[in-house]
Amino acid sequence: MSKKPSHLTTAFGAPIGEDNTSLTLGPGGPVLMQDVVLLEKLAHFGRERIPERVVHAKGAGAFGWFEVTADVTKYTCADFLSKPGLRTEMFARFSTVAGERGAADADRDPRGFALKFYTRDGNYDLVGNNTPVFFIRDPMKFPDFIHSQKRLTNNNLRCPNAQWDFWSLTPECLHQVVILFSDRGIPANFRHMNGYGSHTYMWYNEKKEYFWVKYHFKTDQGNKALFREDAQVMAGKDPDHATRDLYEAIARKEYPAWTLEVQIMTPEQAAKFPYDPFDVTKVWPHKLVPPMTIGRMVLDRAPDNYFQDVEQSAFNPSSFVPGIGPSPDKMLQGRLFSYHDTHLHRLGSNYHLIPVNQAKNARVDNYQRDGFHFRIEHGGAGPNYWPNSMGGPAPTGRHEPEVVYEGATGRFVQPVTAVDYEQPAALYNKVMNDEQRERFLGNVAAGMNGAMDRIRLRSVVMFWKMDAAFGEKLAKAVNVDPQRAEALSKVSFAELVEATAE
Ligand code: NDP
């Protein structure tokens, strides 16, 4: 069948004689029910939208490739990482988090950095952000966190009270909050930002030795940001500027590229590490675990059907390939469930058959059948049960390594301690220069604008615990009594919460 029909047809291929005029009784109407062309057209139009992603709704994507540049076979038997020079096709999607599908690309918000590698062992998805850490470390808090950042249910407005109330009552957020209000809080576009796997993952080799790994995709374009005032102008002038930038750069053949660095730790090193290596509110300081360069990704083809390839793209942190697996990171464990689950809701039970989500370079063969939009692409008339003696696909017998975890079950509260303030303090004091610190102060103060007194007070205390001098400056900038903030920075968290309750 030709891709370009020579005449207009219905969805089922019947020729359409007239497409601009409804079938009516006389020139003034009414319209006749028997205008089946009109009925089909209206009915399809009414179903054009699928549910928007609850988070990461606004995004842009591109196809490209990943090339391995170092020998990592002693750490992982992942086929797509098996030799320097090996290239794997991929698709990447970048996004903001809290904004809806039409929201401004220039919002202060983390950026999603979702990658799909079409490997010969099936699709491997790495679903990260432009930040190496995350706000919370327990998935039970995730819906609450997102509710606090998105729109209120009563008036559909975003609300600084909810944002700062949640953050200051959940101070493990601080590290990510410092990044969010720093110069990297509003990347200039999707090309000039790093991407991080954020979580710790497991790599294992042929001998079943396993390692913990963190991924850092460093932008080859250099990090560039929009300052607060420029971002506000950009959001009004061109709410889609980052999407446009990605398409235009690819059209100019300025293919955006990222260099992949990994940090790798043995289980023995992990046991002695000064931070919980599975706590996604922490980085692994480079001095303790030096990064090594192992690959490069290049995006060189923009999709020409946004809905098909970008809106319907679906990434799962649970899409592993042999050689790579999860770590006990609790947030990651929660995401192993919720991504696949949300795609089942948005796209249906056969979303893996949508071209962008298909395993392009691996044969798919299993006993899953039917469901909405099922197409016989594998299995066919073969058996739909296992075991069978009909020549159906059999398991490989390859297993991931055994990892021993010990302990009792329970709901273990992880209180915020002095350790949680160390890394945000290092970012503020050691990584930022004076100008960046000054802008950071302005950004935080502007972000708190409109939050009620007691919530600003509690938020200032959170920053005070990170750095007293910054706390004092912030108190003055947001009209909070510095003496009160200082006094509250010395009391227990429970007392702080009580002192700043309604
Ligand atoms: P290093 O001095 O070795 O590295 C500092 C890191 O900070 C670099 O990766 C740099 O990225 C990144 N960076 C610079 N400015 C910002 C910003 N505004 N927001 C986020 N990241 C930024 O330091 P350490 O490894 O000892 O870590 C010190 C602090 O740096 C950490 O507490 C953490 O807050 C932050 N950081 C650490 C990372 C890590 O994996 N160790 C990763 C990212 C941030 P680049 O090289 O691209 O300029």
mmCIF file of C-alpha atoms and ligand atoms in Angstrom, residues 132 175 178-179 182-184 194 196 216 218 223 263 283-287 422-424 426-427 431-432 436, ligand 1:
data_model
loop_
_atom_site.group_PDB
_atom_site.id
_atom_site.type_symbol
_atom_site.label_atom_id
_atom_site.label_comp_id
_atom_site.label_asym_id
_atom_site.label_seq_id
_atom_site.Cartn_x
_atom_site.Cartn_y
_atom_site.Cartn_z
ATOM 1 C CA PRO A 132 22.439 13.891 40.478
ATOM 2 C CA HIS A 175 20.238 19.139 48.513
ATOM 3 C CA VAL A 178 19.872 24.037 46.545
ATOM 4 C CA ILE A 179 20.535 22.741 43.025
ATOM 5 C CA SER A 182 21.297 27.539 41.879
ATOM 6 C CA ASP A 183 22.459 28.586 38.427
ATOM 7 C CA ARG A 184 21.671 25.089 37.166
ATOM 8 C CA ASN A 194 24.076 17.333 32.178
ATOM 9 C CA TYR A 196 22.310 11.897 35.682
ATOM 10 C CA HIS A 216 26.668 10.989 34.677
ATOM 11 C CA LYS A 218 28.131 15.407 30.874
ATOM 12 C CA ASN A 223 26.481 23.820 30.954
ATOM 13 C CA GLN A 263 31.262 6.036 39.234
ATOM 14 C CA VAL A 283 26.036 12.098 45.581
ATOM 15 C CA TRP A 284 29.202 10.070 45.724
ATOM 16 C CA PRO A 285 31.877 12.769 46.112
ATOM 17 C CA HIS A 286 34.264 12.584 43.153
ATOM 18 C CA LYS A 287 37.338 12.476 45.397
ATOM 19 C CA GLU A 422 26.883 18.279 54.407
ATOM 20 C CA GLN A 423 26.469 17.921 50.653
ATOM 21 C CA PRO A 424 24.200 20.934 50.097
ATOM 22 C CA ALA A 426 29.570 21.645 50.030
ATOM 23 C CA LEU A 427 27.698 22.760 46.919
ATOM 24 C CA VAL A 431 31.341 24.623 44.290
ATOM 25 C CA MET A 432 29.558 27.985 43.917
ATOM 26 C CA GLN A 436 26.644 32.278 42.083
HETATM 27 P P1 NDP B 1 33.489 18.276 42.755
HETATM 28 O O1 NDP B 1 34.113 19.629 42.971
HETATM 29 O O2 NDP B 1 34.365 17.137 42.362
HETATM 30 O O3 NDP B 1 32.330 18.391 41.661
HETATM 31 C C1 NDP B 1 31.377 19.395 41.734
HETATM 32 C C2 NDP B 1 30.272 18.978 40.818
HETATM 33 O O4 NDP B 1 29.231 19.925 40.913
HETATM 34 C C3 NDP B 1 30.632 18.881 39.339
HETATM 35 O O5 NDP B 1 30.153 17.651 38.892
HETATM 36 C C4 NDP B 1 29.881 20.027 38.679
HETATM 37 O O6 NDP B 1 29.405 19.643 37.402
HETATM 38 C C5 NDP B 1 28.703 20.162 39.620
HETATM 39 N N1 NDP B 1 28.091 21.480 39.722
HETATM 40 C C6 NDP B 1 28.617 22.695 39.570
HETATM 41 N N2 NDP B 1 27.683 23.633 39.804
HETATM 42 C C7 NDP B 1 26.553 22.979 40.123
HETATM 43 C C8 NDP B 1 25.246 23.386 40.467
HETATM 44 N N3 NDP B 1 24.902 24.669 40.540
HETATM 45 N N4 NDP B 1 24.326 22.438 40.722
HETATM 46 C C9 NDP B 1 24.648 21.135 40.648
HETATM 47 N N5 NDP B 1 25.868 20.686 40.337
HETATM 48 C C10 NDP B 1 26.800 21.607 40.082
HETATM 49 O O7 NDP B 1 32.683 18.017 44.061
HETATM 50 P P2 NDP B 1 32.203 16.753 44.887
HETATM 51 O O8 NDP B 1 32.098 15.507 44.127
HETATM 52 O O9 NDP B 1 33.010 16.706 46.133
HETATM 53 O O10 NDP B 1 30.749 17.268 45.264
HETATM 54 C C11 NDP B 1 30.563 18.565 45.838
HETATM 55 C C12 NDP B 1 29.126 18.953 45.611
HETATM 56 O O11 NDP B 1 28.932 19.093 44.203
HETATM 57 C C13 NDP B 1 28.156 17.853 46.046
HETATM 58 O O12 NDP B 1 27.820 17.985 47.385
HETATM 59 C C14 NDP B 1 27.013 18.064 45.129
HETATM 60 O O13 NDP B 1 26.138 19.023 45.691
HETATM 61 C C15 NDP B 1 27.640 18.647 43.875
HETATM 62 N N6 NDP B 1 27.715 17.653 42.789
HETATM 63 C C16 NDP B 1 28.424 16.502 42.957
HETATM 64 C C17 NDP B 1 28.356 15.514 42.020
HETATM 65 C C18 NDP B 1 29.001 14.191 42.242
HETATM 66 O O14 NDP B 1 28.587 13.232 41.585
HETATM 67 N N7 NDP B 1 29.995 14.064 43.103
HETATM 68 C C19 NDP B 1 27.596 15.701 40.770
HETATM 69 C C20 NDP B 1 26.985 16.995 40.647
HETATM 70 C C21 NDP B 1 27.017 17.899 41.653
HETATM 71 P P3 NDP B 1 30.322 19.884 36.094
HETATM 72 O O15 NDP B 1 31.523 19.026 36.276
HETATM 73 O O16 NDP B 1 29.476 19.455 34.956
HETATM 74 O O17 NDP B 1 30.650 21.341 36.079
#
